[in-house]
Short mmCIF file of C-alpha atoms and ligand atoms in Angstrom, two decimals:
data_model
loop_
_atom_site.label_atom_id
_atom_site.label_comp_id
_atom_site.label_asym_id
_atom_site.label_seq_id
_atom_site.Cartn_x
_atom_site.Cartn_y
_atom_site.Cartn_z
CA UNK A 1220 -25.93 -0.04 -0.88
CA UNK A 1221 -25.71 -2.15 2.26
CA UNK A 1222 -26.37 0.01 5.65
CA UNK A 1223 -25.93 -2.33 8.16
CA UNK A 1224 -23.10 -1.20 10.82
CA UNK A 1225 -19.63 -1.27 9.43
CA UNK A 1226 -17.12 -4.22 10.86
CA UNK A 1227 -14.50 -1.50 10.96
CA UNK A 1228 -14.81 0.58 14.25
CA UNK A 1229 -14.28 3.95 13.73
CA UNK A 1230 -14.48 4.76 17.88
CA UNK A 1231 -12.31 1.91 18.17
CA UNK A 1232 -9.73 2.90 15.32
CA UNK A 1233 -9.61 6.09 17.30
CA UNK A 1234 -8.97 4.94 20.19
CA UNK A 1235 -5.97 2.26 18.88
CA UNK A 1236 -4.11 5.47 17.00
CA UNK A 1237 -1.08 7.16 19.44
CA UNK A 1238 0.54 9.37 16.84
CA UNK A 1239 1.73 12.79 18.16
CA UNK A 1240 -1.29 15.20 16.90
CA UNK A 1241 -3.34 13.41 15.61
CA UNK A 1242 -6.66 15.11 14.65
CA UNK A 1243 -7.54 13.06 11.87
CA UNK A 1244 -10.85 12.14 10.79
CA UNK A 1245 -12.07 8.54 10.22
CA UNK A 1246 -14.50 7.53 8.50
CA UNK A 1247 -15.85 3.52 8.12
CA UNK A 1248 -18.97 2.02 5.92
CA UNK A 1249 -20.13 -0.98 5.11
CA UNK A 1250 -19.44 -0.94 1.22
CA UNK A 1251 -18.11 1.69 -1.38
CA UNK A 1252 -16.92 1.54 -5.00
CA UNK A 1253 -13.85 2.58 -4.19
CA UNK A 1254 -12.03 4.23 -0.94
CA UNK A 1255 -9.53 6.15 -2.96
CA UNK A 1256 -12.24 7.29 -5.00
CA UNK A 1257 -14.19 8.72 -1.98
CA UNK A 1258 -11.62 10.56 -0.32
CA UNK A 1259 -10.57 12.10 -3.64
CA UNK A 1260 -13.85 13.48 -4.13
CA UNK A 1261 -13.56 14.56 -0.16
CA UNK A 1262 -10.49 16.29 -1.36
CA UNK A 1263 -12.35 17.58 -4.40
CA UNK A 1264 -14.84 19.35 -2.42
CA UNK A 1265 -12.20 21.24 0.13
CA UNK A 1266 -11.50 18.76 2.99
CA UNK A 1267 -8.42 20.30 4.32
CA UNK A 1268 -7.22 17.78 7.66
CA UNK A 1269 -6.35 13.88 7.04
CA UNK A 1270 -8.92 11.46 6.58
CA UNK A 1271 -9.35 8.14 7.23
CA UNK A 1272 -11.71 6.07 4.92
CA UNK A 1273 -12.55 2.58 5.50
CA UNK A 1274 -14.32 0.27 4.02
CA UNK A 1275 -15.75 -3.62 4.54
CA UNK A 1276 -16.26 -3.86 0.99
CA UNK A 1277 -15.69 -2.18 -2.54
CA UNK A 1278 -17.50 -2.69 -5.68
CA UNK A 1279 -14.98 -1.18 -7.89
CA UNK A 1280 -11.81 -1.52 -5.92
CA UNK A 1281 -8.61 -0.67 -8.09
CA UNK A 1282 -5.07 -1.59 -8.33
CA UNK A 1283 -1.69 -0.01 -9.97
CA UNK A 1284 -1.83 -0.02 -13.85
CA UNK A 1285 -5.85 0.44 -14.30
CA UNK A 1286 -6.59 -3.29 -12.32
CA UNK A 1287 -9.11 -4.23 -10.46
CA UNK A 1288 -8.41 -5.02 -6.74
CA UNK A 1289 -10.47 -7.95 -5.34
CA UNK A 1290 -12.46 -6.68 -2.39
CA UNK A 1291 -14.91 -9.02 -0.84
CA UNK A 1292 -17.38 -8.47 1.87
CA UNK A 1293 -15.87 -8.57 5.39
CA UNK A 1294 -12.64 -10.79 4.20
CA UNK A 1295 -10.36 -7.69 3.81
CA UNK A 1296 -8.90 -4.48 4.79
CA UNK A 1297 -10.02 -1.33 2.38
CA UNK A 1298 -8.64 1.74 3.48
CA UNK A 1299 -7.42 5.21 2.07
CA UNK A 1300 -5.74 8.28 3.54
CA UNK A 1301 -6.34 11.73 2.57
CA UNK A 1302 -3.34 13.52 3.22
CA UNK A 1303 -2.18 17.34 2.44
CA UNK A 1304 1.31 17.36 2.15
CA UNK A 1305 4.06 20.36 2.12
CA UNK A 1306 6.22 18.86 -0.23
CA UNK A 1307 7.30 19.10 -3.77
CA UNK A 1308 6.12 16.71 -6.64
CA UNK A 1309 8.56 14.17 -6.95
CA UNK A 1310 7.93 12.95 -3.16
CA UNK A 1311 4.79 11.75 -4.21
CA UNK A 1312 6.72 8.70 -5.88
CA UNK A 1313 7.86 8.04 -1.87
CA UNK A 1314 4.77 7.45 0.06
CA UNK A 1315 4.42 3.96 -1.74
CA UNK A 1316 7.44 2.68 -0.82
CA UNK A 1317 7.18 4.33 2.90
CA UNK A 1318 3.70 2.90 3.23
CA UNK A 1319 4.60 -1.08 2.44
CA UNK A 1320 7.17 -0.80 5.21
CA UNK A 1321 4.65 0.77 7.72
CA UNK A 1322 2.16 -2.01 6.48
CA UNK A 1323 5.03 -4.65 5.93
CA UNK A 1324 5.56 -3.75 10.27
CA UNK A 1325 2.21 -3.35 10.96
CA UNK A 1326 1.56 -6.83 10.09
CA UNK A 1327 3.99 -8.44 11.89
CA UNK A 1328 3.75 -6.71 14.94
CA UNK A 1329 0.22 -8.24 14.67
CA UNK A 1330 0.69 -11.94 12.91
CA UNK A 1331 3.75 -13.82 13.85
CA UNK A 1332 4.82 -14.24 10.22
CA UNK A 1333 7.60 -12.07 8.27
CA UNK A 1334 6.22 -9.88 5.49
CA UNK A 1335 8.68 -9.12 2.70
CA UNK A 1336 8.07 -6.26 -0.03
CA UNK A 1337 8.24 -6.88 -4.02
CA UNK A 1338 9.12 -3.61 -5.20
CA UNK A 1339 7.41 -1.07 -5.59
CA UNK A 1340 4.09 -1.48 -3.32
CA UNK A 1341 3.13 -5.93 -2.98
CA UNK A 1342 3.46 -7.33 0.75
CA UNK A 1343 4.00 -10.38 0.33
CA UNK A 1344 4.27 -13.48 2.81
CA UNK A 1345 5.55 -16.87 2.44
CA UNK A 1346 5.35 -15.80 -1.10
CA UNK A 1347 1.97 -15.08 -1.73
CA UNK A 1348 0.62 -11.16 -2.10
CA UNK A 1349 -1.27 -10.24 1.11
CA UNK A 1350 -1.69 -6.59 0.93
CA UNK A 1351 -1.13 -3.85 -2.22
CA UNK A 1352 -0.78 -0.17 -2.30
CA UNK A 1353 -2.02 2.65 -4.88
CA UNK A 1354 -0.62 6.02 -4.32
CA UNK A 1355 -2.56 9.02 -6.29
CA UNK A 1356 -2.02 12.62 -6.34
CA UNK A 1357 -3.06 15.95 -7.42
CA UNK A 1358 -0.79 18.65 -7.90
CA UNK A 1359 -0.50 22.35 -8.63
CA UNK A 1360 3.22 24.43 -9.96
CA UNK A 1361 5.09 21.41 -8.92
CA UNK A 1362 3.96 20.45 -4.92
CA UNK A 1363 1.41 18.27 -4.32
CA UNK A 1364 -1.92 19.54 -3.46
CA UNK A 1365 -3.25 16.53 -1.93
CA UNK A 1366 -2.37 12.55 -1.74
CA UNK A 1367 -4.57 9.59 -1.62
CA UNK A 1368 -2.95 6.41 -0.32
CA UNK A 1369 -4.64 3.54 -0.75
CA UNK A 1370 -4.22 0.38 1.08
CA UNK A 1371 -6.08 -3.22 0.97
CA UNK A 1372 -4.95 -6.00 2.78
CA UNK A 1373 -6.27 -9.98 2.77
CA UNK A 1374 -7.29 -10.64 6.28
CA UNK A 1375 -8.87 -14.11 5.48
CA UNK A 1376 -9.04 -16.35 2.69
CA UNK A 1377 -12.74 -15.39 0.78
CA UNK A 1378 -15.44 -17.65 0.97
CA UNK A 1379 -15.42 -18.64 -3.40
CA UNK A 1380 -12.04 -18.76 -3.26
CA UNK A 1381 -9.79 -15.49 -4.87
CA UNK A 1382 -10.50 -14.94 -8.83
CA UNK A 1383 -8.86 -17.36 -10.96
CA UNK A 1384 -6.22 -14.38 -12.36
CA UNK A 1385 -5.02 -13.85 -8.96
CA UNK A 1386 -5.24 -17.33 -7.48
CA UNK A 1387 -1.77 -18.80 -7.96
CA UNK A 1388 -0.03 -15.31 -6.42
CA UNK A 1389 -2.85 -14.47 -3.53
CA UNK A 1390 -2.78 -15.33 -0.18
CA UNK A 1391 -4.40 -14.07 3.56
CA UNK A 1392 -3.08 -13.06 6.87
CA UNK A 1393 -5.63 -15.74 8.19
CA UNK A 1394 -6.44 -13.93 11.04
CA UNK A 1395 -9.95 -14.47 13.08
CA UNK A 1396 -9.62 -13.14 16.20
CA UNK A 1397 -12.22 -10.58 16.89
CA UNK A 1398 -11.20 -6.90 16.49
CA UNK A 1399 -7.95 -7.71 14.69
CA UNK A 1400 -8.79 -5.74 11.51
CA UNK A 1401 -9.27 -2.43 13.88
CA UNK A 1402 -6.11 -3.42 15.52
CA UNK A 1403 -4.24 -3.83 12.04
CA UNK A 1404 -6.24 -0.50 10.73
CA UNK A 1405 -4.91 1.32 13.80
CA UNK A 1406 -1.31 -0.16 13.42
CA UNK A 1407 -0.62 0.30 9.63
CA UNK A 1408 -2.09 4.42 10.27
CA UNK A 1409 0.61 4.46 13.58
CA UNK A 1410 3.42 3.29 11.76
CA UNK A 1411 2.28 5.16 8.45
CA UNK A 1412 2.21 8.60 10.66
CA UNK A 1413 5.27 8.09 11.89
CA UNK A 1414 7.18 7.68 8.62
CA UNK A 1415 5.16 10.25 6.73
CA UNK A 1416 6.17 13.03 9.70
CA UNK A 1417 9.81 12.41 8.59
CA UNK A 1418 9.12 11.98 5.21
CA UNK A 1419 12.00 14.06 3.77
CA UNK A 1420 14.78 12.33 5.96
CA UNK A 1421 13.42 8.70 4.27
CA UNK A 1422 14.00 7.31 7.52
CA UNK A 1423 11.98 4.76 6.18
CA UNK A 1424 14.90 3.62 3.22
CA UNK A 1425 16.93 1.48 4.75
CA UNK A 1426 13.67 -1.08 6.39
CA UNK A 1427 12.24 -0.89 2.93
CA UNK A 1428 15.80 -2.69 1.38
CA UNK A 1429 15.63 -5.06 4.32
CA UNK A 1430 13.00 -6.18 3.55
CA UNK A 1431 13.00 -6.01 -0.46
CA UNK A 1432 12.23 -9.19 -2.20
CA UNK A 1433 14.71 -10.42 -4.77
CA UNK A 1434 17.74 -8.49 -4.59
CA UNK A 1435 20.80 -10.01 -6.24
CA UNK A 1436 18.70 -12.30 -8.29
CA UNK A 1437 17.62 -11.93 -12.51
CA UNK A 1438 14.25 -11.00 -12.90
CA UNK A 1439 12.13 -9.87 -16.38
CA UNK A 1440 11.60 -5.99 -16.44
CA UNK A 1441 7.94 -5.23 -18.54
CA UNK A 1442 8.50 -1.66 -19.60
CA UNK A 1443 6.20 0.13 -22.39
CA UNK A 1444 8.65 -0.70 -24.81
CA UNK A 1445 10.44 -3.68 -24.55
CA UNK A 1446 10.64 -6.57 -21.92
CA UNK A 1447 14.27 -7.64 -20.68
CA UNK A 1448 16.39 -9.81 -18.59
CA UNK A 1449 18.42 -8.15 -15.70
CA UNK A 1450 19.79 -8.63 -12.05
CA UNK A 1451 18.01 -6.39 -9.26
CA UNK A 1452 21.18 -4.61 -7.61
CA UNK A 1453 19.81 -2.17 -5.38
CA UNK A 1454 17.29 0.71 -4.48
CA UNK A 1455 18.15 4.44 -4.94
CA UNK A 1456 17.85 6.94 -2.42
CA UNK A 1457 14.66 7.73 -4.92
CA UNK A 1458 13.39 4.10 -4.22
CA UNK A 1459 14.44 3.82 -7.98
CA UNK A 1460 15.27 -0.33 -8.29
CA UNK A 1461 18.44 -0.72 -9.72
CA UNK A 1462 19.15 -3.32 -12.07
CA UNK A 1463 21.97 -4.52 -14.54
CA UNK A 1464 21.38 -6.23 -17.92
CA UNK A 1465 23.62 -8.82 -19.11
CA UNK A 1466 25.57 -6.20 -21.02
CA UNK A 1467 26.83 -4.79 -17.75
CA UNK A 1468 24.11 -1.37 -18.26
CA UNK A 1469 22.85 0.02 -15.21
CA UNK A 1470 19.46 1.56 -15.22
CA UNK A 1471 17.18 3.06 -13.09
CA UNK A 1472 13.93 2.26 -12.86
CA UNK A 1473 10.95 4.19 -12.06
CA UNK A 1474 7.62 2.98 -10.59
CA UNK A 1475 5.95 4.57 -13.74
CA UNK A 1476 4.72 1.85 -15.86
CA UNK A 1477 7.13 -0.67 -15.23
CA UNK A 1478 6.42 -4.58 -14.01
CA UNK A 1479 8.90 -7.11 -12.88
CA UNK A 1480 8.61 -10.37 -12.99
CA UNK A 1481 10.42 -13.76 -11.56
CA UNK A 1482 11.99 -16.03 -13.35
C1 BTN B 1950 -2.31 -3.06 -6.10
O1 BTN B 1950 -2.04 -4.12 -5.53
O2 BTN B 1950 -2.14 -2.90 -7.33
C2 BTN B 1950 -2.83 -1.91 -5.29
C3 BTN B 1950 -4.08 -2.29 -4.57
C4 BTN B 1950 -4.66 -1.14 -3.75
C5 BTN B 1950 -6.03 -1.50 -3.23
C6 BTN B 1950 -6.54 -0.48 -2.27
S1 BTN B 1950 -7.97 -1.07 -1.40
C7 BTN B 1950 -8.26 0.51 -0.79
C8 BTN B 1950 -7.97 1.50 -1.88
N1 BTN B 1950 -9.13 1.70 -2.73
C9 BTN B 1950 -8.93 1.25 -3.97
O3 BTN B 1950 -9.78 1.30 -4.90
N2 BTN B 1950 -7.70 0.74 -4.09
C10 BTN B 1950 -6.95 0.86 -2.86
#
């Protein structure tokens, strides 16, 4: 375990957040295996306020559908939240789609570049995937008894280069400038807080179809069962993507354990 002093600032991260009561806790070390993994086990063992985990480095960072997330050394943005929210099950499937428009604004309130979403949780920019999100949740008689939100974002490019899986799709902020991953740490919690206060009213819906990445156009749906060809209509009030096959069906689909793909 490395102990030198983290490159994330926790007195500085403080000091950057301006959300209305804020009394979270935050929390930044030099490497982990995973962020979501340590502020579920914070949750585990009774930490009741929000927490703010960061990390330089993970050595088993994870992604949506049991993958790996790259996570170098000092080249990107590993952070989780620990949050307790009053709300019912189903919202759970929200705080994805609420958190890549607070990072999707975060981003370019920092980097003059636009930042466009592929649903449900990639930020992407000039069509390469800069930052991912992975919700998780524990729940008791149908409310949610605590959420993790995950976030990691690609600050710079990493020195070897990004894994050959991810190479064609990955890309950076390419960002240098000293203290801009506190700054973008600070930001993406800001405009995160604000959202998540208002979560019920989904005041967050109509920025996250803005900014939605191939609406109108046919892309390859990868569900359990069978892959098909349809045109991405629309998002649901649910932040369900709506799509239409060929045969004129409509369906609704779920985050779950579905993919899309281009074509
Ligand atoms: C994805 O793109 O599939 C989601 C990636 C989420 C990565 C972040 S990095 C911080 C937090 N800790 C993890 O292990 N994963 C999330």
């Amino acid at each position: 375990m490395n102990t030198e002093k983290p490159l994330a600032d926790s007195a500085l991260i403080k000091k950057l957040l301006s959300f209305e009561n804020n009394d979270i806790s935050v929390i930044t070390v030099r490497e982990t295996s995973s962020t979501n993994d340590e502020v579920r086990s914070l949750a585990v063992n009774g930490a009741e306020g929000t927490v703010l985990y960061v990390a330089d480095s993970q050595t088993k960072g994870r992604g949506r559908k049991g993958r790996s997330f790259f996570s170098p050394d000092g080249t990107g943005i590993y952070m989780s939240l620990l949050l307790h929210p009053s709300l019912p099950a189903e919202s759970c499937t929200l705080l994805t789609p609420m958190c890549a428009v607070a990072v999707s604004e975060a981003i370019e309130s920092i980097v003059s570049a636009e930042s466009k979403i592929k649903w449900v949780n990639d930020i992407f920019i000039d069509g390469r995937k800069v930052a991912g999100i992975l919700t998780e949740g524990a729940f008791t008689k149908g409310r949610i008894d605590y959420a993790v939100v995950g976030i990691g974002v690609n600050i710079s490019l990493p020195e070897e280069d990004f894994p050959e899986e991810i190479r064609s799709t990955a890309g950076a902020l390419t960002e240098n400038r000293t203290d801009f991953r506190n700054e973008l740490i600070a930001e993406i919690t800001n405009r995160f807080m604000h959202y998540y206060k208002q979560l019920p009213k989904k005041a967050f819906l109509d920025k996250y179809r803005e900014k939605l990445l191939f609406l109108g156009e046919e892309i390859t749906v990868i569900a359990a069962d069978k892959t098909y060809t349809a045109t991405a209509e629309d998002i649901d009030d649910d932040c369900r993507l709506i799509v239409r096959t060929p045969e004129g069906e409509r369906i609704a689909l779920g985050s779950g354990e579905i993919s899309i793909k281009i074509r």
